[in-house]
Coordinates of C-alpha atoms in Angstrom, one line a residue:
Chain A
X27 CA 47.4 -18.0 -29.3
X28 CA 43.9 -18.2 -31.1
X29 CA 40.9 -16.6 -29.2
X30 CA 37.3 -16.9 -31.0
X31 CA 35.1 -13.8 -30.9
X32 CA 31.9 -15.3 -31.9
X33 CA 30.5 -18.5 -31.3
X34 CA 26.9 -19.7 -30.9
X35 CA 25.3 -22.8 -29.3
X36 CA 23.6 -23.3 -31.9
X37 CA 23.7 -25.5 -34.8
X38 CA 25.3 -28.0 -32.4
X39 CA 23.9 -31.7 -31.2
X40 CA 23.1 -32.2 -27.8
X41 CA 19.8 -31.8 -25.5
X42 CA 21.5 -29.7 -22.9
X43 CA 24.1 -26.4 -23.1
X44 CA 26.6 -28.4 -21.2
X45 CA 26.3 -31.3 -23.8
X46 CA 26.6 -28.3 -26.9
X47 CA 29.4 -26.7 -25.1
X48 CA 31.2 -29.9 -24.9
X49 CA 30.9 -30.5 -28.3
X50 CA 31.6 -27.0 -29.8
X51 CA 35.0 -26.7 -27.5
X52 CA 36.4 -30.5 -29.2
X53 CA 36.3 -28.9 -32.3
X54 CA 38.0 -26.0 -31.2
X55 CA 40.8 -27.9 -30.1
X56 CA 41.5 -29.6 -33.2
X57 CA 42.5 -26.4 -35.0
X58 CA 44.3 -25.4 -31.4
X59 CA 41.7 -22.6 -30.6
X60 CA 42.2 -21.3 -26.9
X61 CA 39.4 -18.7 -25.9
X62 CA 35.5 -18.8 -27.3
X63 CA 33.5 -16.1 -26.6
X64 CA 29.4 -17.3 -26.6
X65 CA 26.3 -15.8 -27.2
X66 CA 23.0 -16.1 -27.5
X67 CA 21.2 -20.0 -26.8
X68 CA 18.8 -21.1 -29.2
X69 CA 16.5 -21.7 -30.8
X70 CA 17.8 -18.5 -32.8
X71 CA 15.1 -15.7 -31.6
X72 CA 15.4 -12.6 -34.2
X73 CA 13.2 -10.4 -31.9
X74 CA 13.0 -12.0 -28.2
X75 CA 10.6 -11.0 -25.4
X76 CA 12.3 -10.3 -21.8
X77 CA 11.5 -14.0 -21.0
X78 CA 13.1 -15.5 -24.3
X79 CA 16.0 -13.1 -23.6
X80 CA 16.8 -14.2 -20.1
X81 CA 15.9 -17.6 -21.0
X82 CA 18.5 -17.7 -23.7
X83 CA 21.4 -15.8 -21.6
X84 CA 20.7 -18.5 -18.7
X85 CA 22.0 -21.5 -21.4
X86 CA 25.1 -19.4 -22.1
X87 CA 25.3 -18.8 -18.4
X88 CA 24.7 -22.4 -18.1
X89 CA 27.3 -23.4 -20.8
X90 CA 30.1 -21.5 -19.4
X91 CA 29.7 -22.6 -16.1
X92 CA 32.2 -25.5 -16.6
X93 CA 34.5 -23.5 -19.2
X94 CA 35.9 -20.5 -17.3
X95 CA 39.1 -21.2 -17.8
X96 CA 38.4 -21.2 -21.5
X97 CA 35.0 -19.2 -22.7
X98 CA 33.9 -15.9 -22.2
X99 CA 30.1 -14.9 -22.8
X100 CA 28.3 -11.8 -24.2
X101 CA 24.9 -11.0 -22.7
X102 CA 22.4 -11.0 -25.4
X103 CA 20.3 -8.2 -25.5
X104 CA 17.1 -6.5 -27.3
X105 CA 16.8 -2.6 -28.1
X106 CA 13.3 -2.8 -28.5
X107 CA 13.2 -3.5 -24.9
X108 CA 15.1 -1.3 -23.1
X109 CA 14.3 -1.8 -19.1
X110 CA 14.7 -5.6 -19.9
X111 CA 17.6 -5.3 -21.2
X112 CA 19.0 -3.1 -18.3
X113 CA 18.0 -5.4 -16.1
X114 CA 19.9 -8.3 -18.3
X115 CA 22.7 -6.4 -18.4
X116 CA 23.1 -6.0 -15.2
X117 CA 22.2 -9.5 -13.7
X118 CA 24.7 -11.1 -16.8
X119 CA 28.0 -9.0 -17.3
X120 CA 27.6 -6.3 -13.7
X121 CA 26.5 -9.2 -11.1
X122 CA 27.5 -11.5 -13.8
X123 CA 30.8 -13.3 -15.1
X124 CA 30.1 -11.9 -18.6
X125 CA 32.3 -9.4 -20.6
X126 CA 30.0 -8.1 -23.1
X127 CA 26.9 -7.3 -25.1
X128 CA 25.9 -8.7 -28.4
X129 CA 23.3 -7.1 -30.4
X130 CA 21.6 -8.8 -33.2
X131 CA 18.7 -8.0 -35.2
X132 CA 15.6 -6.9 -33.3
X133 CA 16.1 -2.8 -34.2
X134 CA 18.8 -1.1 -36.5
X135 CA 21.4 0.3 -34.1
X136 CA 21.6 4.5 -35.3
X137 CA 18.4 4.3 -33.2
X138 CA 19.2 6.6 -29.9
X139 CA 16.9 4.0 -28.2
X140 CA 20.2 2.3 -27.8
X141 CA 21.7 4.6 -26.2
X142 CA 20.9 3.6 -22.1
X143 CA 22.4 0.4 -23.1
X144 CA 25.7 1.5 -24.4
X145 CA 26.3 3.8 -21.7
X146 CA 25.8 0.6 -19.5
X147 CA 28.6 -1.1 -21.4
X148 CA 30.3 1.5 -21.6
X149 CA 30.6 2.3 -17.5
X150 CA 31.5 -1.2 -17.6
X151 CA 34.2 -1.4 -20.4
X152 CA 31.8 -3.9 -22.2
X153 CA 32.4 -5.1 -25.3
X154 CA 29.8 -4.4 -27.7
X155 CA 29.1 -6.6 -30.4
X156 CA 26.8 -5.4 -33.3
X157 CA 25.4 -7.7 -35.8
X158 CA 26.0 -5.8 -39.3
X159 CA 25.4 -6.9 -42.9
X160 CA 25.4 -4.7 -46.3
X161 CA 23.3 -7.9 -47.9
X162 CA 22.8 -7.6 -51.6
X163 CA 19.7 -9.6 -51.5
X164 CA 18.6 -6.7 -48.5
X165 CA 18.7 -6.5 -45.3
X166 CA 16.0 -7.3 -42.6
X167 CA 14.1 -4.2 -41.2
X168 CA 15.7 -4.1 -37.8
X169 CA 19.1 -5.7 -39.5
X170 CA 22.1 -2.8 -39.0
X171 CA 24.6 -2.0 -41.8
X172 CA 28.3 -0.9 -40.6
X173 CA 26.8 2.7 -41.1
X174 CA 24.1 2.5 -38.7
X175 CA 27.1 1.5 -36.6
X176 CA 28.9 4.1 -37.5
X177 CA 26.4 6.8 -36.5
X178 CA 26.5 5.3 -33.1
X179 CA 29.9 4.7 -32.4
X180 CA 29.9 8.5 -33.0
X181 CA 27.8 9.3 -30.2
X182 CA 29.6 6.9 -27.7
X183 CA 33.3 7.5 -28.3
X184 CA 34.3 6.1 -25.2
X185 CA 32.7 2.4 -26.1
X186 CA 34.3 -0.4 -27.6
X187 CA 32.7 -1.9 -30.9
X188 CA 32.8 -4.8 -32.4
X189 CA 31.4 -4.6 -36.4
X190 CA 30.4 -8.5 -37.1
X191 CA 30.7 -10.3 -39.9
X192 CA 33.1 -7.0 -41.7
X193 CA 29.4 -6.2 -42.8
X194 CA 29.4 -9.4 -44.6
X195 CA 30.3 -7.5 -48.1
X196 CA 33.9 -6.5 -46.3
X197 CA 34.9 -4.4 -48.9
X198 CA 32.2 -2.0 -47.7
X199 CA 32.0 -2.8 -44.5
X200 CA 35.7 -1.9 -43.9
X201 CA 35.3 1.5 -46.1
X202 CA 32.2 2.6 -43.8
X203 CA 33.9 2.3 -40.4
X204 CA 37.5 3.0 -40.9
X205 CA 37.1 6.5 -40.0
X206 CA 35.4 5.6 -36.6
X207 CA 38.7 4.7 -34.4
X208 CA 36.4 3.0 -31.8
X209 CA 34.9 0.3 -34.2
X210 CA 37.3 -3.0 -35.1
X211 CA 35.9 -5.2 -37.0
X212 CA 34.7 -9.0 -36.4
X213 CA 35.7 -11.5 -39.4
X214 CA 33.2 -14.3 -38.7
X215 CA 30.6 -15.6 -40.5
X216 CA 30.6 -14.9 -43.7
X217 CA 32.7 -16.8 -47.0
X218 CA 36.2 -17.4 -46.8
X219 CA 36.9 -15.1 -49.6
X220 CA 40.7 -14.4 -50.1
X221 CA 42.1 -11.0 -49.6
X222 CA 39.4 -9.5 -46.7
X223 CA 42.4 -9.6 -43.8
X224 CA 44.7 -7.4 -46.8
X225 CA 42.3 -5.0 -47.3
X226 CA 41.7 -4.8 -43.6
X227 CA 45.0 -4.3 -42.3
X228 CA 45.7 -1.9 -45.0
X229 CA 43.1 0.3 -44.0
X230 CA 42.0 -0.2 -40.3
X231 CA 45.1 -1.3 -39.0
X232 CA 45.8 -5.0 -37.8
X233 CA 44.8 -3.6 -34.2
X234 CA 41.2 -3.1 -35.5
X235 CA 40.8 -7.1 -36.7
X236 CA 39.9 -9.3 -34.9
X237 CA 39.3 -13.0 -35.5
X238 CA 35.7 -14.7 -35.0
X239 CA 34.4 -17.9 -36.6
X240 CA 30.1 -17.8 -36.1
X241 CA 30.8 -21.3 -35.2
X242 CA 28.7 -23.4 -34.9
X243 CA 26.6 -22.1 -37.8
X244 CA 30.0 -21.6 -39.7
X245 CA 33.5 -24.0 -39.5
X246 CA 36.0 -23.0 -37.3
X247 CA 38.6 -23.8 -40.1
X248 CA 37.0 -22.2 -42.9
X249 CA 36.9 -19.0 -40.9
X250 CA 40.5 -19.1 -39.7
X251 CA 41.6 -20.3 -43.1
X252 CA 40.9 -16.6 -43.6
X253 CA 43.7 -15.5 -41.6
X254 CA 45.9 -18.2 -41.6
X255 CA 46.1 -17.9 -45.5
X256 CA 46.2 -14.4 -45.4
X257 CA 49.7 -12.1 -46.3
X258 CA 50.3 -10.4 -43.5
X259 CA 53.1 -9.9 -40.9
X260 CA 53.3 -12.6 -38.6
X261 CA 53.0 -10.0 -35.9
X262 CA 50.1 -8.6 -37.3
X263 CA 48.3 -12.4 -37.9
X264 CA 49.1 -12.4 -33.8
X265 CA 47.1 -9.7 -32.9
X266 CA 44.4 -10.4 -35.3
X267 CA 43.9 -14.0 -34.1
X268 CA 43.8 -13.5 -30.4
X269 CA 46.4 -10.4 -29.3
X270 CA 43.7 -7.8 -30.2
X271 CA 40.7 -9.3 -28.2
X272 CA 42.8 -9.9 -25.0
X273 CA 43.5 -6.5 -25.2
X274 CA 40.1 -5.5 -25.3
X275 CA 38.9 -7.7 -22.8
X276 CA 41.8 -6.9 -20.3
X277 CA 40.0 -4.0 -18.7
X278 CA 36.4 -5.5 -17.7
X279 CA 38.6 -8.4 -16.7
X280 CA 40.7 -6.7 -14.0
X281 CA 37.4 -4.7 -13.1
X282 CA 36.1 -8.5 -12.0
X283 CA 39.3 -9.5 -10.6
X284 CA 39.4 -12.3 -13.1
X285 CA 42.5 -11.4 -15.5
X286 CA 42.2 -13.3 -18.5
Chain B
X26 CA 48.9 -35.8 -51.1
X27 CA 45.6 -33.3 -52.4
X28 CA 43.4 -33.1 -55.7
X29 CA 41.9 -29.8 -55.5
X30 CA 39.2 -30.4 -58.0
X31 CA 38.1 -26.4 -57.9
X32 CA 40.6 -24.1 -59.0
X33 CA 40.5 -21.2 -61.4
X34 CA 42.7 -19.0 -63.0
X35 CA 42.2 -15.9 -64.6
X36 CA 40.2 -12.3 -62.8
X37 CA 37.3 -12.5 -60.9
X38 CA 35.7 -10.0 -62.6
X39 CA 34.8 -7.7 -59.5
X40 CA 37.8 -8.2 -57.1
X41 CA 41.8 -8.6 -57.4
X42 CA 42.5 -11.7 -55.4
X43 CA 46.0 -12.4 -53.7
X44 CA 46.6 -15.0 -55.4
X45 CA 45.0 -14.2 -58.8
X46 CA 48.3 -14.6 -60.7
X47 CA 49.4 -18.3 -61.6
X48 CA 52.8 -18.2 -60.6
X49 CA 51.2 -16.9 -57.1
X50 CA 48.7 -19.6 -57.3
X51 CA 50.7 -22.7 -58.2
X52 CA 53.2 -21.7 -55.1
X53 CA 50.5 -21.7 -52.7
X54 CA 49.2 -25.4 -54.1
X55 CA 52.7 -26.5 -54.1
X56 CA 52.8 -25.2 -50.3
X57 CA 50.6 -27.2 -49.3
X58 CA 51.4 -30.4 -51.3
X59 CA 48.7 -30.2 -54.0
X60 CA 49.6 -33.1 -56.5
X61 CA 46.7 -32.1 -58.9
X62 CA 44.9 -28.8 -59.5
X63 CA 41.4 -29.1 -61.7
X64 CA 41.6 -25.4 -63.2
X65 CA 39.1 -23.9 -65.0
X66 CA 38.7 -20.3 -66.0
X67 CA 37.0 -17.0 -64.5
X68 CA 37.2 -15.7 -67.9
X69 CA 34.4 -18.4 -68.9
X70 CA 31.9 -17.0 -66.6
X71 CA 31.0 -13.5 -68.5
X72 CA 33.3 -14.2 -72.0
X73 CA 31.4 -15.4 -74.9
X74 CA 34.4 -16.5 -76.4
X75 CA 34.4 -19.5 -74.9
X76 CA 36.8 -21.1 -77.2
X77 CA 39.0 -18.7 -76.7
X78 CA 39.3 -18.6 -73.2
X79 CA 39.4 -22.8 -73.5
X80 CA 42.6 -22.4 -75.6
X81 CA 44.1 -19.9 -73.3
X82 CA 43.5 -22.2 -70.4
X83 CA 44.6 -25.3 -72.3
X84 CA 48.1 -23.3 -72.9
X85 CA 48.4 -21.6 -69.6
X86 CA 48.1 -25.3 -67.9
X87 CA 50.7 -26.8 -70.4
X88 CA 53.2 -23.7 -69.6
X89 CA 53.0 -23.5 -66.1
X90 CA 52.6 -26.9 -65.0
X91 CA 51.5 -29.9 -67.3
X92 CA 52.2 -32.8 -64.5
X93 CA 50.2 -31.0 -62.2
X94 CA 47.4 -28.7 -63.9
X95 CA 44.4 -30.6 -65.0
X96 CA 42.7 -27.9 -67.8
X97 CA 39.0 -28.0 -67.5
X98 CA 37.0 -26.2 -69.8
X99 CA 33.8 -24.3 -70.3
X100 CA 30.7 -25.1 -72.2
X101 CA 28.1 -22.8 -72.1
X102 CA 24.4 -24.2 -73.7
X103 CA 22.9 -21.2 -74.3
X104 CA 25.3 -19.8 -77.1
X105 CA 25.2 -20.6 -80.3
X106 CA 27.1 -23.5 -82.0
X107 CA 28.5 -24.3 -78.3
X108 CA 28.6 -28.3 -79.6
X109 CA 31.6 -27.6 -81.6
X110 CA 33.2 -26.0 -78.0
X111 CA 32.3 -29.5 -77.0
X112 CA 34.4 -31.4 -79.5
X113 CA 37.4 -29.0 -79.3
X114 CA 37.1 -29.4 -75.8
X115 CA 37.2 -33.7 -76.0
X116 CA 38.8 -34.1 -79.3
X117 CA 41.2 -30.9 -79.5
X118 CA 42.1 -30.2 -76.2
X119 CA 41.4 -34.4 -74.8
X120 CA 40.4 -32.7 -71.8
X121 CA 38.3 -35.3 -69.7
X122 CA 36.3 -33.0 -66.7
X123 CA 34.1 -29.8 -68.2
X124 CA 33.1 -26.9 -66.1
X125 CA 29.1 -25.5 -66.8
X126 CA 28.1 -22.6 -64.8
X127 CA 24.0 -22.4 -65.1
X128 CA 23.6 -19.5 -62.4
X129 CA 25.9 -17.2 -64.3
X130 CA 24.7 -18.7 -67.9
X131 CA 21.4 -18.3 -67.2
X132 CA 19.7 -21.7 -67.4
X133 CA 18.3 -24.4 -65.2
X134 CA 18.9 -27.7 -65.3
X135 CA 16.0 -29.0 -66.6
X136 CA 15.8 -26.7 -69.3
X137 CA 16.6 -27.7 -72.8
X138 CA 20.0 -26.5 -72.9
X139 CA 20.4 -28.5 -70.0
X140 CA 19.4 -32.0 -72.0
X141 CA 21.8 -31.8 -75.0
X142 CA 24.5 -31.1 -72.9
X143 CA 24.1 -33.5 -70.2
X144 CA 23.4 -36.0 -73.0
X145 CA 26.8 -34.9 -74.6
X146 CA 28.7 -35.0 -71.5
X147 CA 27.3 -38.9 -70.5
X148 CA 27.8 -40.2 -74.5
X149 CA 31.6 -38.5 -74.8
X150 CA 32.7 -40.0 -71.2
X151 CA 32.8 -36.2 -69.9
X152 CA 32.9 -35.7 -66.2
X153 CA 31.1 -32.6 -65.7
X154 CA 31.3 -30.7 -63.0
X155 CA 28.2 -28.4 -62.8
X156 CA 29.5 -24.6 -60.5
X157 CA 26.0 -24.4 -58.1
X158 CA 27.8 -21.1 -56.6
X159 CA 30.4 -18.9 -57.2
X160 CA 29.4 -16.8 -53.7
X161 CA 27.0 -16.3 -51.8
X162 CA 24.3 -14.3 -53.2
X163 CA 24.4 -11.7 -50.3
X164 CA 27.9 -10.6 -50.8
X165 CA 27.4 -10.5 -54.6
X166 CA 28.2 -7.2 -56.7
X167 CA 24.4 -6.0 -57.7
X168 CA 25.5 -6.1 -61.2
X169 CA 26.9 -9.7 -61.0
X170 CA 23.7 -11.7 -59.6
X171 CA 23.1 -15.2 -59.8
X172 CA 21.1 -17.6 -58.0
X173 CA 22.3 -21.1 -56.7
X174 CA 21.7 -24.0 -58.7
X175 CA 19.0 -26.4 -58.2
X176 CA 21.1 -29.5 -58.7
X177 CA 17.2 -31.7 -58.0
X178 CA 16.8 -32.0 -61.7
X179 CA 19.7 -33.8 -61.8
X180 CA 18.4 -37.0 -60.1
X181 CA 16.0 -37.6 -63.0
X182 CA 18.9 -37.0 -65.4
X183 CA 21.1 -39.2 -63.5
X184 CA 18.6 -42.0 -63.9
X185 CA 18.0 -41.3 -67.9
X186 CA 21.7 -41.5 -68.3
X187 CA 23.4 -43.9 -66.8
X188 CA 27.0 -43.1 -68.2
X189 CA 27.0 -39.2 -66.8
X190 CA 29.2 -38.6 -64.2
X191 CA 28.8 -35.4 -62.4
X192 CA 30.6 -33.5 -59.6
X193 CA 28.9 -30.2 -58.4
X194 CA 31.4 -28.0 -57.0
X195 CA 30.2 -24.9 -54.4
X196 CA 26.5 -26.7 -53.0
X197 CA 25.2 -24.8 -50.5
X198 CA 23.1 -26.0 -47.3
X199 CA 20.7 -26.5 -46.7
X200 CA 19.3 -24.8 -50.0
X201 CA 20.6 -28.0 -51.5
X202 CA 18.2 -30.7 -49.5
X203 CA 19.5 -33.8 -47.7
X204 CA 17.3 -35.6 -49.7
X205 CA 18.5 -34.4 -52.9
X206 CA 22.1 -34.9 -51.9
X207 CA 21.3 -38.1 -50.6
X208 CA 19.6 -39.4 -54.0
X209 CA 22.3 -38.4 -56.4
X210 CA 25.3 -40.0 -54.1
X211 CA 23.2 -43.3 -53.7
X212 CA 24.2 -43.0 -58.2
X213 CA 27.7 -43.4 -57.3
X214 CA 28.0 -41.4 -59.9
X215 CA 27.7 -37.8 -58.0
X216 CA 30.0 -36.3 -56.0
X217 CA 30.1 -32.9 -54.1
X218 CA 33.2 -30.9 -53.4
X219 CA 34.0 -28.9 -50.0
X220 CA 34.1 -25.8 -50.7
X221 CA 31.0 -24.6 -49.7
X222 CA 30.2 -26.7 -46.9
X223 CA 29.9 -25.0 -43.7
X224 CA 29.3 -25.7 -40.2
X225 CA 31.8 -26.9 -36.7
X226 CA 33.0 -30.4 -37.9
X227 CA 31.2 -30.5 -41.6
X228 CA 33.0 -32.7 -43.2
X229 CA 32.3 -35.6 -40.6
X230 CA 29.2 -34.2 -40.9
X231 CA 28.6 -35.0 -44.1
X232 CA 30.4 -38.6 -44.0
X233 CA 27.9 -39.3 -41.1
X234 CA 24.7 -38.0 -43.6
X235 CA 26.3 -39.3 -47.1
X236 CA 29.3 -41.6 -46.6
X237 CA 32.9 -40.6 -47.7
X238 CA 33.1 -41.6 -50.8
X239 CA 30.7 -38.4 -52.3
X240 CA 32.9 -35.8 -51.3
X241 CA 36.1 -34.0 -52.5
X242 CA 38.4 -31.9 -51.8
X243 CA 37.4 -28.3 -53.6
X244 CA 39.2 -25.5 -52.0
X245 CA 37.6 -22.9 -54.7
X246 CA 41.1 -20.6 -54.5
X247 CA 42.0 -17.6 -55.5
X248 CA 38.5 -16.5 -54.9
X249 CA 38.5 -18.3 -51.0
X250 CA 41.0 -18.7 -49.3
X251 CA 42.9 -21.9 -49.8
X252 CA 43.7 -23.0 -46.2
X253 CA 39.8 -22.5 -45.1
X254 CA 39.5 -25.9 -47.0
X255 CA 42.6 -27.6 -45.3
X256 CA 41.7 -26.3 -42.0
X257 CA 37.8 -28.0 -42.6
X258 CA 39.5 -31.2 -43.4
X259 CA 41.6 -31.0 -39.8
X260 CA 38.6 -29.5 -37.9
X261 CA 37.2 -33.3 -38.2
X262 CA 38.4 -36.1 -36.6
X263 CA 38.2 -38.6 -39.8
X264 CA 40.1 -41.8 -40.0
X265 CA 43.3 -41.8 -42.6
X266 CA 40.9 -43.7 -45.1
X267 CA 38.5 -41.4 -45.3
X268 CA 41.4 -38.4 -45.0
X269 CA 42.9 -39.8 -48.1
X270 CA 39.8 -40.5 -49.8
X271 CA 38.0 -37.1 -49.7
X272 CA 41.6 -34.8 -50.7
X273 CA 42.5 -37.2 -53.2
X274 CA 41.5 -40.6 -54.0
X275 CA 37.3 -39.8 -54.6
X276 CA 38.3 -37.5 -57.4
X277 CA 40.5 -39.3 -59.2
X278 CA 38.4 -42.9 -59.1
X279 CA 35.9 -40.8 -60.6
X280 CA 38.1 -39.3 -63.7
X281 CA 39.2 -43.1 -63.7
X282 CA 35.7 -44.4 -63.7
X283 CA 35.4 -42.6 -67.2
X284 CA 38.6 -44.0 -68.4
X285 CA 36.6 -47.3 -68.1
X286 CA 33.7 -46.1 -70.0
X287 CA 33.2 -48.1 -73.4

């Protein structure tokens, strides 16, 4: 079983979210991918207003609309507005058939600005999905590293994060948050480089790994080559490529009556 | 069958890697059917004993596999006396496919160390294959930086020399242009391996922008993950032709190309 954390819409050919949908699922059953979870429309909007937000949620709405049986969707939501966000959150994942949050790069995530909108996920046993990236080249000004994570997860024990990308140099990213029991880390979208799921398994634990592409920016196969290639228990490659995020999901899926 | 035309052995000077031992390496090619291995060295990207580390490939590839292992060595412009590398590489060793790594050598490839070499390369019947990334500069140590390599310089050079044969392994897009990738495969003399590319359904991507015949199969192991290649190649629906062509059969007409030279 192979469930996708991360996916986007864009990147992909077609005029309409159905059309991108369509396109991003045939290439997920080529390599015998199950489950996507979407986020975010496009074009890619680093800081959106209320209007771009909702805009953007409505073509993930729109996308899943025909894929229920197969895709989940994360609400995607801005810190540096906070009501509109509510208001997202609540029209997308509470009235909504989505099961998370994903947070990109609008406002670093330590900032207790955040806070209204993880204690909405976390009534809601949302998954919460934080953009992070230690970049050599630096990061962007509202762009979080796993430590700005970290300093949040603190705060909100009782909510379920999602570290993206490992923090893109994993080797840090894994160090910073393995202390923080209620962060796993998300191993999309960044290089295939050999030896990330090791080092992750060794010190998070496969039950904090979970598998994510950042298709359709990144290949579906060059991001599960990760796993697929990596040496590790057969059990453990289980729950890394789809065991761990059912489990996660399970309890905002029962709250909706949907199961998974 | 595959021809993995990126390969190293040797450290990676900031990391172990799983597979960073031969014996570990060559049983995760032969896994996977991998009739041909183009190895170079990590050694050759901070050592300035280059001929050393040429000689230790060249014996490592005899030892552990000589059916299999294709040794391909390093030049590196920018040190001195790096011509006589050259000939131990062509007359010495008779290896046929050299590995530059201007990023990590510090040179572009229209600078003067560039010409003599690329001049070399086309006169000897060298197939070089020019390294335009090792990673990607976000996730590099900060005190092991190096930018890609602009390959445009090359389509000037590919014009001026119509005997070099070139194969840049590790392009990234879209820092490397369409149009540039576009101008040196219409040469038929440039090819670009895999390992690098990125994106749902890549590889037919890139057969839809630039034909089959300019790509090959790269899977850039230890340092990525070996299967992340495969699993690109079975992400895209691609007829057996062009299946066979881009793991195999591209690399090797182009080796055989040179054969052919006068």
């Amino acid at each position: 079983m192979i469930w996708d954390l991360h996916c986007h819409l864009g990147a992909l050919p077609g005029r309409t979210p159905h059309e991108r949908m369509a396109e991003l699922m045939a290439y997920a059953d080529r390599l015998g991918i199950e489950r996507v979870v979407v986020f975010m429309g496009w074009p890619h909007a680093v800081d959106p207003d209320p209007d771009e937000m909702r805009r953007q949620n409505d073509q993930v709405l729109d996308a899943l609309s025909h894929w229920h049986d197969r895709a989940f969707g994360f609400v995607y939501l801005n810190p540096n507005h906070v009501d509109a966000s509510l208001r997202e959150f609540q029209r997308c994942v509470v009235r909504g058939p989505m099961v998370g949050i994903k947070l990109w790069v609008a406002r670093r995530c330590h900032d207790e600005a955040l806070d209204p909108i993880i204690a909405a996920a976390t009534e809601q046993r949302a998954i919460i999905y934080q953009h992070t990236w230690y970049k050599t080249t630096g990061n962007l000004e509202g762009e979080s590293t796993p430590e700005n994570l970290v300093a949040l997860a603190r705060r909100h024990p009782r909510a379920t994060f999602i570290c993206g990308h490992s923090g893109g140099n994993w080797e840090l990213g894994i160090r910073a948050v393995r202390s923080v029991d209620n962060i796993s880390i998300g191993l999309g979208g960044f290089d295939p480089t050999a030896g990330v799921v090791e080092m992750a398994v060794r010190e998070l634990g496969a039950t904090r790994v979970v598998f994510g592409s950042d298709a359709a920016g990144r290949s579906f196969g060059s991001q599960l080559g990760k796993v697929i290639g990596a040496e590790v228990s057969d059990a453990d490659r289980n729950l890394i490529l789809g065991g761990n995020l059912e489990q996660m999901l399970t309890p905002i899926l029962r709250s909706k009556g949907t199961g998974s | 069958m595959i021809v993995d035309t990126n390969v190293h052995f040797d450290r990676w000077p900031t990391r172990r890697l799983p597979d960073d031992e031969p014996k570990r390496l060559l049983a995760r090619l032969a896994e996977h059917d991998v009739a041909g291995a183009w190895v170079g060295s990590f050694d050759a990207v901070l050592h300035r004993d280059v001929a050393a580390v040429n000689q230790r490939l060249m014996k490592l590839c005899r030892i552990a596999d000589r059916e299999r292992l294709v040794p391909v060595g390093t030049i590196n412009p920018t040190l001195p006396d790096w011509q006589e590398d050259l000939r131990r590489c062509a007359e010495l060793h008779g290896m046929r496919a050299l590995r530059v790594y201007p990023g990590y050598h510090g040179y572009a490839l229209d600078d003067e160390s560039a010409a003599e070499l690329l001049t070399e390369a086309a006169r000897l019947g060298i197939l070089l294959q020019i390294v335009a990334n090792l990673e990607d500069e976000r996730t590099q140590h900060p005190l092991l930086r190096a930018t890609g390599v602009d390959v445009e310089p090359l389509i000037a050079w590919m014009g001026r020399l119509p005997e070099l044969h070139v194969m840049v392994l590790g392009a990234r897009r879209p820092r490397t242009r369409p149009e540039v990738i576009e101008q040196l495969v219409s040469t038929g003399r440039v090819t670009f391996d895999l390992s690098m590319l990125e994106g749902a359904g890549c590889v037919a991507g890139w057969i839809e922008q630039f034909g089959h015949e300019s790509l090959v199969f790269g899977s850039h192991a230890p340092l990525f993950a070996f299967e992340s290649a495969l699993l690109k190649i079975a992400e895209s629906p691609l007829g057996e032709l062009q299946r066979r062509a881009i793991l195999a059969e591209n690399a090797q007409r182009q080796l055989d190309q040179l054969a052919e030279l006068p």
